[in-house]
mmCIF file of C-alpha atoms in Angstrom:
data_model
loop_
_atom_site.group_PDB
_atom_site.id
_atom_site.type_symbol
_atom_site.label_atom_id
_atom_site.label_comp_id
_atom_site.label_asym_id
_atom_site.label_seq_id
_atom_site.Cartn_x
_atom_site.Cartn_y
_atom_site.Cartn_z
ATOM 1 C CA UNK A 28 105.244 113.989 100.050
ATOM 2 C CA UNK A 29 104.266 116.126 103.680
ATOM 3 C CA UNK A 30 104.799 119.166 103.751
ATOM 4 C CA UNK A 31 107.442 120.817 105.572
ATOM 5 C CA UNK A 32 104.982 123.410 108.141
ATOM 6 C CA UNK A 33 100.873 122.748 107.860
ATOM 7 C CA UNK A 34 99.492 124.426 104.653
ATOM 8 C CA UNK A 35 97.562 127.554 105.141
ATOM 9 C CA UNK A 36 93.705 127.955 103.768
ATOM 10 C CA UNK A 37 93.874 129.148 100.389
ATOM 11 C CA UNK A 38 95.372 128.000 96.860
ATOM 12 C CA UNK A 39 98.062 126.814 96.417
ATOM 13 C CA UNK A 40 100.471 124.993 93.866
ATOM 14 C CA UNK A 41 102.345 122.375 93.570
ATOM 15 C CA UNK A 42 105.043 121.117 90.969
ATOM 16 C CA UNK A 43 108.234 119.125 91.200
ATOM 17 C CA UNK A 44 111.715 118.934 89.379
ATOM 18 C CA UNK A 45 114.155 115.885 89.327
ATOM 19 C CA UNK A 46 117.670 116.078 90.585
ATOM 20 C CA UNK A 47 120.514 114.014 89.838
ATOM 21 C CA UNK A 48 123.071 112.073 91.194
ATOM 22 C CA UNK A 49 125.755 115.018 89.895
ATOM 23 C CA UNK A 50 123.439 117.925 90.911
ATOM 24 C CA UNK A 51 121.364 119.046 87.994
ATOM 25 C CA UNK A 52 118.026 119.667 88.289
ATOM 26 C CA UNK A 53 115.231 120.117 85.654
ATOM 27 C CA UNK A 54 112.806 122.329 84.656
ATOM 28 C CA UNK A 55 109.911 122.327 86.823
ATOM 29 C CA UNK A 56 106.795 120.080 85.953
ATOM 30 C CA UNK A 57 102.976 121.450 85.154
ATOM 31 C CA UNK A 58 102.074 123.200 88.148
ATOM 32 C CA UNK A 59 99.007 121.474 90.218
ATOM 33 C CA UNK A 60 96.264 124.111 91.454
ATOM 34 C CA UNK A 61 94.400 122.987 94.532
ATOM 35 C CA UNK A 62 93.040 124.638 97.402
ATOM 36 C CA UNK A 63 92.808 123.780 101.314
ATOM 37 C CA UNK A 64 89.571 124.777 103.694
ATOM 38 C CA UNK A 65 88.270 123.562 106.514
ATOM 39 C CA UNK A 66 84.560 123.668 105.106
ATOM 40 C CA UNK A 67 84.312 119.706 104.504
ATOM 41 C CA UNK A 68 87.338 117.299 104.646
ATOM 42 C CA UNK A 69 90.354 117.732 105.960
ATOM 43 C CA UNK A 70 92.893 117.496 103.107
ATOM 44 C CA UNK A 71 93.562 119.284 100.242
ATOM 45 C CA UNK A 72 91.271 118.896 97.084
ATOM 46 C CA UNK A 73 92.090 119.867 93.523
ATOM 47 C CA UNK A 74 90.336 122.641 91.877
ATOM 48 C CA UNK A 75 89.458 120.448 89.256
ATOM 49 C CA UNK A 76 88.790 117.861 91.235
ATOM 50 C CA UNK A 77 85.636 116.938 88.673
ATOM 51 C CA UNK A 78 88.571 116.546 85.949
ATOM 52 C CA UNK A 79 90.011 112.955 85.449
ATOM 53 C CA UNK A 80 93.491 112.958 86.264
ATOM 54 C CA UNK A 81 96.356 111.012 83.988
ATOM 55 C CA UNK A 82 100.066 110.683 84.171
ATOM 56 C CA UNK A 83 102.049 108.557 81.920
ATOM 57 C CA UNK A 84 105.931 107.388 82.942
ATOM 58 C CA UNK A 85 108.168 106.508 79.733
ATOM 59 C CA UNK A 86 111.269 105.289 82.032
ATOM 60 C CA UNK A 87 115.032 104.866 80.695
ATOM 61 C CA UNK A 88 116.349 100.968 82.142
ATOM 62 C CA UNK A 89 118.946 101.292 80.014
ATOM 63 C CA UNK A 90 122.935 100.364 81.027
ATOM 64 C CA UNK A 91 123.640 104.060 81.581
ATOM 65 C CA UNK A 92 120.926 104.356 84.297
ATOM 66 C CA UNK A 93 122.677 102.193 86.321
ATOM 67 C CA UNK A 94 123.344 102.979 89.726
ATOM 68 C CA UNK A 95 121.904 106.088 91.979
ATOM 69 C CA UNK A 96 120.318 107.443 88.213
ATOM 70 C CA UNK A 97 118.025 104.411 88.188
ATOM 71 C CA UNK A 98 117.678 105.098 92.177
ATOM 72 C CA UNK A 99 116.642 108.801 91.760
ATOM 73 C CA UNK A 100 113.993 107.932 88.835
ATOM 74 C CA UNK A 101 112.138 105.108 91.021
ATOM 75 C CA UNK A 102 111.813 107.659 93.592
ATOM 76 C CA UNK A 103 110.775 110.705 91.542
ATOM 77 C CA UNK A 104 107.813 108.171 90.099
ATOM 78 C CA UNK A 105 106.958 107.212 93.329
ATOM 79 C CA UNK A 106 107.020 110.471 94.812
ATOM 80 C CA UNK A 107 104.146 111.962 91.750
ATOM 81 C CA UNK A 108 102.078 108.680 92.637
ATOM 82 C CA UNK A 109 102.349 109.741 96.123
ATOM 83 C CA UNK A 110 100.896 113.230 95.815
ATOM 84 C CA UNK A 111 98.069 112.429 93.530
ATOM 85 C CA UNK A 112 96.960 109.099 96.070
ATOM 86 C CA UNK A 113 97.145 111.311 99.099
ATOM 87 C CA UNK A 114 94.384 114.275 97.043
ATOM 88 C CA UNK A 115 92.293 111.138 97.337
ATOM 89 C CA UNK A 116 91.125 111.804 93.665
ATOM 90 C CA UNK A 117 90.867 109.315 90.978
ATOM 91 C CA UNK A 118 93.906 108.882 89.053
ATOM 92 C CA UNK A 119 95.570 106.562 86.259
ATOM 93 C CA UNK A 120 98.769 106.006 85.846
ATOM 94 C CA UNK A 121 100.336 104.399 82.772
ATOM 95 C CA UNK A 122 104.174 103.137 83.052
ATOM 96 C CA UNK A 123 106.555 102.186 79.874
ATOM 97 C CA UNK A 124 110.048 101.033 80.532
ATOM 98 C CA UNK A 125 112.748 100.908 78.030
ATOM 99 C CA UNK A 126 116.297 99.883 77.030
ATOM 100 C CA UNK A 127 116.890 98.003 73.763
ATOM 101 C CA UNK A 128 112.732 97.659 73.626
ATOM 102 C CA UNK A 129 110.193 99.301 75.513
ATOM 103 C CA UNK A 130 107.877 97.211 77.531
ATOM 104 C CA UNK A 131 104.078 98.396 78.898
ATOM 105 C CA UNK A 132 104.374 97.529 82.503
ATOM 106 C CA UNK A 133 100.796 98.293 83.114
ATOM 107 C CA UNK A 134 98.237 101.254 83.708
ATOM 108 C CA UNK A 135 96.865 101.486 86.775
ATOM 109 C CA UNK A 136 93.285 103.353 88.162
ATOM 110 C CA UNK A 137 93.418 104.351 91.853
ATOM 111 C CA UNK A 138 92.287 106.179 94.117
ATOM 112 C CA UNK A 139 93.883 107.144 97.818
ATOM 113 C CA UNK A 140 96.910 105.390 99.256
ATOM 114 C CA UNK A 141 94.557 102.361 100.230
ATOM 115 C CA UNK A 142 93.366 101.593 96.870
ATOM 116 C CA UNK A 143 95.217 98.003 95.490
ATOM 117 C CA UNK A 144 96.087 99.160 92.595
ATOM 118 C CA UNK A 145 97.893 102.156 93.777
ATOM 119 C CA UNK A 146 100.057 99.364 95.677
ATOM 120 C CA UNK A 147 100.311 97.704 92.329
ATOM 121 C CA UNK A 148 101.540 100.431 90.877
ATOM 122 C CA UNK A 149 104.324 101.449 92.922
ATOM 123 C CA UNK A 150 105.493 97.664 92.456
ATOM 124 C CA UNK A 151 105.673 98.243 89.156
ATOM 125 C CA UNK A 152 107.659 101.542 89.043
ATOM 126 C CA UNK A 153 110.046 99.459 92.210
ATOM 127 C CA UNK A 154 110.886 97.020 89.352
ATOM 128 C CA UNK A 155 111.822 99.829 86.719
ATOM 129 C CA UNK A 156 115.468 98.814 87.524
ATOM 130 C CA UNK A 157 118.924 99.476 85.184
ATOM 131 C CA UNK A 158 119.714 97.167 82.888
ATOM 132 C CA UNK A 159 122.148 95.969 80.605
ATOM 133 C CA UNK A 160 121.335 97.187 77.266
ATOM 134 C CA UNK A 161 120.904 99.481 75.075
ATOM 135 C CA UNK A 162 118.575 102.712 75.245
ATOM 136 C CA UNK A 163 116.051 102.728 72.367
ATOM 137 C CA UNK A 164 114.062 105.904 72.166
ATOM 138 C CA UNK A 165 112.252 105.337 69.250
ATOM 139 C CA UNK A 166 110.942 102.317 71.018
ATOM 140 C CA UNK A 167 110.150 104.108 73.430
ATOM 141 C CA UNK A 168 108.250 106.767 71.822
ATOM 142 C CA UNK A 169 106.472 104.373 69.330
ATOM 143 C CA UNK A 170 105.275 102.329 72.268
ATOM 144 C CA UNK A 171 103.920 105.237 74.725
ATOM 145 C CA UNK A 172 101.989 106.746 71.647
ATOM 146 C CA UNK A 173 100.174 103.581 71.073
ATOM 147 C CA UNK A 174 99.228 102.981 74.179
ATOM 148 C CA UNK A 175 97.994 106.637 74.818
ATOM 149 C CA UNK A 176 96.214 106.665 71.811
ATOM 150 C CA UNK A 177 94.574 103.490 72.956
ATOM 151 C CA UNK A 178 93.431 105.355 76.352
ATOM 152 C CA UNK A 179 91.927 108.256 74.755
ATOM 153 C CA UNK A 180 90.425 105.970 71.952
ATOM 154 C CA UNK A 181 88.707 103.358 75.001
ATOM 155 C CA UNK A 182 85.176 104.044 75.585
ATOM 156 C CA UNK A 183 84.014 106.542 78.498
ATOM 157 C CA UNK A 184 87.331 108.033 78.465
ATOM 158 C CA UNK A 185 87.223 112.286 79.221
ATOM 159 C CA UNK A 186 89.325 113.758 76.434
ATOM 160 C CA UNK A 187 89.560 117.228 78.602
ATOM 161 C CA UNK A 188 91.093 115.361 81.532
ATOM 162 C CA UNK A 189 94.386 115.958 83.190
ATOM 163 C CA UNK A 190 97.118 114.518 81.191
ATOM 164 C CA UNK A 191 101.333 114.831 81.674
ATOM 165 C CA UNK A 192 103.509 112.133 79.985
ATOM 166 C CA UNK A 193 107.050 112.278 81.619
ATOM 167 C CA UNK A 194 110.213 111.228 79.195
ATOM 168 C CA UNK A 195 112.693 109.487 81.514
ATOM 169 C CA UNK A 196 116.390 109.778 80.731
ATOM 170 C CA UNK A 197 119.797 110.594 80.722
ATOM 171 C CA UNK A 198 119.702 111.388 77.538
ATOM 172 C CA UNK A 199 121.851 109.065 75.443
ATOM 173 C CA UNK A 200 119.853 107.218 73.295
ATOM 174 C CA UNK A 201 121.708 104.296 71.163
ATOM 175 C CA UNK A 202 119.360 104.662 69.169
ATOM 176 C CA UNK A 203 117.545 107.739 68.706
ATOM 177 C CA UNK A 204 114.066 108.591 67.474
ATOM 178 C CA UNK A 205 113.709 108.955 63.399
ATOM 179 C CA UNK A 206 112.061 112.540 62.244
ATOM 180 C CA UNK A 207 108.587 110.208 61.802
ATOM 181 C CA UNK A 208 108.335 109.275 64.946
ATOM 182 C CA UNK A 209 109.505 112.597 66.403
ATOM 183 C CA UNK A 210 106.750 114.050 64.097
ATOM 184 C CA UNK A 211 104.092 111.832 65.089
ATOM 185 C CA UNK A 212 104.805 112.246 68.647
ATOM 186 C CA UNK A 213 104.057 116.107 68.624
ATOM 187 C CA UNK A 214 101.145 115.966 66.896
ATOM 188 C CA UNK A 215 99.471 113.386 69.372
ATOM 189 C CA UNK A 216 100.960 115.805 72.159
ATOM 190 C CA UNK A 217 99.090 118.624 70.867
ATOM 191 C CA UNK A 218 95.749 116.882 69.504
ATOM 192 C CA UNK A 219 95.675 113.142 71.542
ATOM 193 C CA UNK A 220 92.487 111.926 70.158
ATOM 194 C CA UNK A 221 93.179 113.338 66.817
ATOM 195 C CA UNK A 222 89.633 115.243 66.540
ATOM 196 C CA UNK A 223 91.308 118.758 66.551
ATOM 197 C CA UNK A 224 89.827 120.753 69.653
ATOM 198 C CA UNK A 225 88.212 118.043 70.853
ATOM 199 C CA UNK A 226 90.570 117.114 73.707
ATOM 200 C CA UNK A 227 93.147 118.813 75.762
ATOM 201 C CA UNK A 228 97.029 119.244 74.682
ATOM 202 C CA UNK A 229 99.133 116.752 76.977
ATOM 203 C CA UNK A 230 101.840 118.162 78.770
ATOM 204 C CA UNK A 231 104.643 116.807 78.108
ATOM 205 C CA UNK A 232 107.934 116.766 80.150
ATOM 206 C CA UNK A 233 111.597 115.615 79.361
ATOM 207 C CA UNK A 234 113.208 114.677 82.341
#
């Protein structure tokens, strides 16, 4: 993402929503704090640029994405990896696709637009493509909370970091999530490492 007209010194902030093919748009994501000088640099540097930063995509492949839906999510995904490789700040992104079963398609460390893994990465989300099956969101769910409880259970990892998991979808499951797994999923949104204050909520966004 460039901006339209060169940023002025200062704060700013910086969020996105997701559009689709019939016009709606969603709410708008966390906002993004960073500021711009001309002291070191040039480019724009989060505020909490000391802060690890950590996104998680749980992607619908599912028969009903079919067509400019599936088309519209590659390029929102792409579009968040863009912004955070072009702050230049280190940055992990996790990526779960699902239909009938959810699949971890990777997680990937990077930092700046140079940095293989960032390429490997937007491979990854390129091959997030509509399929023909069914849409399984209790896989889906079941899956992304192991494997984020496996990041903030790995050793060295910052449980006060960044973190925003993004929910994928058009929104008609096949099969939906039971009350467990819906339950289970909250509480690792609000306490991820399960210490209680010990780690930052996870913002979480339906999209």
């Amino acid at each position: 993402f460039t901006p339209s007209v060169p940023l002025d010194l200062g704060q700013h902030s910086f969020s996105h929503t997701v559009v689709d093919a019939a016009g709606n748009s969603s709410a708008p994501s966390k906002a993004i704090d960073f500021s711009v000088d001309n002291s070191g640099d040039d480019y724009a540097s989060l505020l909490e640029s000391k802060k690890s930063i950590s996104v998680t995509f749980v992607a619908d492949v599912s028969g009903s994405m079919s067509g400019a839906k599936s088309a519209n999510q590659v390029q929102s995904m792409r579009a968040l990896a863009e912004a955070y490789a072009k702050m230049n700040v280190p940055a992990t992104f996790s990526l779960i696709a699902f239909g009938t079963s959810a699949t971890h398609k990777g997680t990937f460390t990077f930092t700046g637009e140079k940095d293989p893994n960032y390429i490997k990465l937007l491979a990854a989300i390129d091959s997030t493509v509509s399929r023909n099956e069914s849409t399984n969101f209790d896989a889906a769910l079941t899956l992304a909370s192991q494997v984020i409880k496996a990041e903030y259970a790995a050793a060295g990892n910052n449980p006060y970091k960044t973190k925003q998991v993004f929910f994928l979808s058009d929104g008609y499951p096949t099969t939906n999530a039971s009350a467990a797994t819906q339950k289970q999923w909250h509480a690792l949104m609000a306490d991820p490492d399960g210490k209680t204050a010990t780690a930052n909520p996870i913002g979480d966004t339906p999209v």
